[in-house]
């Protein structure tokens, strides 16, 4: 794993997590644990309205933390109720935190490879709807990272479970002096909560 990312992970403080979040965390931890116990793939699809900010941050940190805790067969995806593009400040934030981006396809909806380790397969990042062919069609957890997607997706066919792990949108700080700071904070919040979730999974 790249040193800067590992240093950030080691600095994460789970005591900052609000008490009311723990029941939601336990749902996802239990889902992952059950798949691990039964030696099955752990497919996690993080869903937000535009698949541009929170869902990508969640997907990338989840895949990274699964590797950090050596949890096998974890495959993380993201999608939206509509497709837009991975927002540039989302990419910049992750690069500032140590992730390595390479552009595969340019255009209105660029496709990136995103690496958290020099020796691990990269994550493919681009905006897509949650049921895009790139994403799993069955045997997955649908994790709603924004309240709009939570309300807009009352039922997701073929998902094993639907978990509302929602976060505030850093978009409200776009084009303000606080934009970079608030995106960084939101990324760290997502990392902290996913750290708490994955750290409780026992691999035998």
Coordinates of C-alpha atoms in Angstrom, one line a residue:
X1 CA 0.0 0.0 0.0
X2 CA 1.3 3.5 -0.7
X3 CA 2.8 5.0 2.4
X4 CA 0.7 8.2 2.6
X5 CA -2.5 6.1 2.4
X6 CA -1.3 3.8 5.1
X7 CA -0.3 6.7 7.3
X8 CA -3.8 8.2 6.9
X9 CA -5.4 4.8 7.8
X10 CA -3.3 4.5 10.9
X11 CA -4.3 8.0 12.0
X12 CA -8.1 7.5 11.7
X13 CA -9.9 8.1 15.0
X14 CA -13.1 5.9 15.3
X15 CA -14.0 7.9 18.5
X16 CA -15.2 10.7 16.2
X17 CA -18.1 8.5 14.9
X18 CA -21.5 9.6 16.1
X19 CA -23.2 7.0 18.4
X20 CA -26.3 6.7 16.2
X21 CA -24.3 5.4 13.3
X22 CA -23.3 2.1 15.0
X23 CA -26.5 0.1 14.2
X24 CA -26.0 0.9 10.5
X25 CA -22.3 -0.1 10.7
X26 CA -23.2 -3.4 12.3
X27 CA -25.5 -4.2 9.5
X28 CA -22.7 -3.9 7.0
X29 CA -20.1 -5.6 9.2
X30 CA -22.5 -8.6 9.7
X31 CA -23.1 -8.8 6.0
X32 CA -19.4 -8.9 5.2
X33 CA -18.7 -11.4 8.1
X34 CA -21.4 -13.8 6.9
X35 CA -19.9 -13.8 3.3
X36 CA -16.4 -14.3 4.7
X37 CA -17.6 -17.1 7.0
X38 CA -19.1 -18.9 4.0
X39 CA -16.1 -18.2 1.8
X40 CA -18.2 -16.2 -0.7
X41 CA -17.4 -13.0 -2.6
X42 CA -18.3 -9.8 -0.8
X43 CA -19.8 -7.5 -3.4
X44 CA -20.5 -4.0 -2.2
X45 CA -22.2 -1.4 -4.5
X46 CA -22.1 2.2 -3.1
X47 CA -25.0 4.2 -4.5
X48 CA -25.5 8.0 -4.7
X49 CA -27.6 10.2 -6.9
X50 CA -25.0 11.3 -9.4
X51 CA -22.1 8.8 -8.7
X52 CA -19.7 11.7 -8.6
X53 CA -18.6 12.3 -5.0
X54 CA -19.7 10.2 -1.9
X55 CA -20.2 6.9 -3.7
X56 CA -16.8 7.1 -5.3
X57 CA -15.1 8.0 -2.1
X58 CA -16.9 5.1 -0.4
X59 CA -16.0 2.6 -3.1
X60 CA -12.4 3.5 -3.1
X61 CA -11.9 3.6 0.6
X62 CA -13.8 0.4 1.1
X63 CA -11.7 -1.5 -1.4
X64 CA -8.5 0.0 0.2
X65 CA -9.6 -0.9 3.7
X66 CA -10.6 -4.4 2.8
X67 CA -7.0 -4.9 1.5
X68 CA -5.6 -3.2 4.6
X69 CA -7.4 -5.7 6.9
X70 CA -6.7 -8.6 4.5
X71 CA -10.3 -9.5 4.0
X72 CA -10.5 -11.8 1.0
X73 CA -12.7 -11.6 -2.1
X74 CA -14.1 -8.1 -1.5
X75 CA -15.2 -6.3 -4.7
X76 CA -16.4 -2.7 -4.4
X77 CA -18.5 -0.9 -7.0
X78 CA -20.4 2.4 -7.2
X79 CA -23.3 3.8 -9.2
X80 CA -26.0 6.4 -9.2
X81 CA -29.6 6.9 -10.0
X82 CA -28.2 8.8 -12.9
X83 CA -24.7 9.0 -14.5
X84 CA -22.7 12.3 -14.6
X85 CA -19.0 12.2 -14.1
X86 CA -16.5 11.6 -11.3
X87 CA -16.3 15.2 -10.0
X88 CA -12.8 16.7 -10.4
X89 CA -12.5 17.7 -6.7
X90 CA -13.3 14.1 -5.7
X91 CA -10.3 12.9 -7.7
X92 CA -8.1 15.7 -6.5
X93 CA -9.0 14.9 -2.9
X94 CA -8.1 11.3 -3.3
X95 CA -4.8 12.1 -5.1
X96 CA -4.0 14.5 -2.2
X97 CA -4.5 11.5 0.2
X98 CA -2.1 9.3 -1.7
X99 CA -4.1 7.5 -4.4
X100 CA -2.6 7.3 -7.9
X101 CA -4.9 8.2 -10.8
X102 CA -4.4 7.5 -14.5
X103 CA -6.9 8.6 -17.1
X104 CA -7.9 5.7 -19.5
X105 CA -10.6 7.6 -21.4
X106 CA -11.1 11.4 -21.5
X107 CA -14.3 13.2 -22.2
X108 CA -17.4 14.3 -20.4
X109 CA -17.4 11.2 -18.2
X110 CA -13.7 10.2 -17.9
X111 CA -12.6 6.7 -17.0
X112 CA -9.8 6.4 -14.5
X113 CA -7.6 3.7 -13.0
X114 CA -7.2 4.4 -9.2
X115 CA -4.4 2.6 -7.3
X116 CA -4.0 2.4 -3.5
X117 CA -1.0 0.0 -3.8
X118 CA 1.7 -0.5 -6.4
X119 CA 1.1 -4.2 -6.4
X120 CA -2.7 -4.4 -6.4
X121 CA -5.2 -4.3 -9.3
X122 CA -6.4 -0.8 -9.8
X123 CA -10.0 0.3 -9.2
X124 CA -11.8 1.5 -12.3
X125 CA -13.6 4.8 -11.6
X126 CA -16.2 6.4 -13.7
X127 CA -19.8 7.6 -13.3
X128 CA -22.6 5.1 -14.1
X129 CA -26.1 4.1 -13.0
X130 CA -26.2 1.6 -10.2
X131 CA -27.4 -1.3 -12.3
X132 CA -24.9 -0.6 -15.1
X133 CA -23.4 -3.8 -16.7
X134 CA -20.1 -3.0 -15.0
X135 CA -21.8 -3.6 -11.6
X136 CA -23.0 -6.9 -10.1
X137 CA -26.5 -8.0 -10.9
X138 CA -27.1 -10.2 -7.8
X139 CA -25.5 -11.3 -4.6
X140 CA -24.5 -7.8 -3.5
X141 CA -25.1 -5.2 -0.7
X142 CA -26.7 -2.0 -1.9
X143 CA -25.2 0.8 0.3
X144 CA -26.9 4.2 -0.1
X145 CA -24.5 7.0 0.6
X146 CA -26.9 9.9 0.2
X147 CA -30.4 10.5 1.4
X148 CA -31.6 11.4 -2.1
X149 CA -30.6 7.9 -3.4
X150 CA -32.0 6.4 -0.2
X151 CA -35.4 7.9 -0.9
X152 CA -35.1 7.4 -4.7
X153 CA -34.2 3.7 -4.5
X154 CA -36.8 2.2 -2.1
X155 CA -36.3 -1.2 -3.8
X156 CA -33.2 -2.5 -5.5
X157 CA -33.8 -5.7 -7.4
X158 CA -31.6 -8.7 -6.6
X159 CA -29.6 -6.9 -3.8
X160 CA -29.1 -9.1 -0.7
X161 CA -29.5 -6.2 1.6
X162 CA -30.0 -2.4 1.4
X163 CA -28.1 -0.3 3.9
X164 CA -28.5 3.5 4.2
X165 CA -25.0 4.6 5.1
X166 CA -25.5 8.3 4.2
X167 CA -23.1 11.2 4.4
X168 CA -23.5 15.0 3.9
X169 CA -22.8 16.2 0.4
X170 CA -19.5 18.2 0.1
X171 CA -21.0 19.7 -3.1
X172 CA -22.5 22.5 -1.0
X173 CA -19.0 23.9 -0.6
X174 CA -18.3 24.0 -4.4
X175 CA -16.9 27.3 -5.6
X176 CA -16.2 28.5 -2.0
X177 CA -12.9 29.0 -0.2
X178 CA -13.7 25.9 1.9
X179 CA -14.2 23.5 -1.0
X180 CA -10.9 21.7 -0.8
X181 CA -10.9 21.5 3.0
X182 CA -14.5 20.1 3.2
X183 CA -14.0 17.5 0.5
X184 CA -10.9 16.3 2.4
X185 CA -12.9 16.2 5.6
X186 CA -15.7 14.2 4.0
X187 CA -13.3 11.7 2.5
X188 CA -11.7 11.2 6.0
X189 CA -15.2 10.8 7.6
X190 CA -16.0 8.1 5.1
X191 CA -12.7 6.4 5.7
X192 CA -13.2 6.5 9.4
X193 CA -16.6 4.9 9.3
X194 CA -15.5 2.2 6.8
X195 CA -12.4 1.5 8.9
X196 CA -14.7 0.9 11.9
X197 CA -16.9 -1.5 9.8
X198 CA -14.0 -3.5 8.2
X199 CA -11.9 -3.6 11.4
X200 CA -14.6 -5.7 13.1
X201 CA -14.6 -8.5 10.5
X202 CA -12.8 -11.6 11.6
X203 CA -10.9 -13.6 9.0
X204 CA -10.0 -17.2 10.1

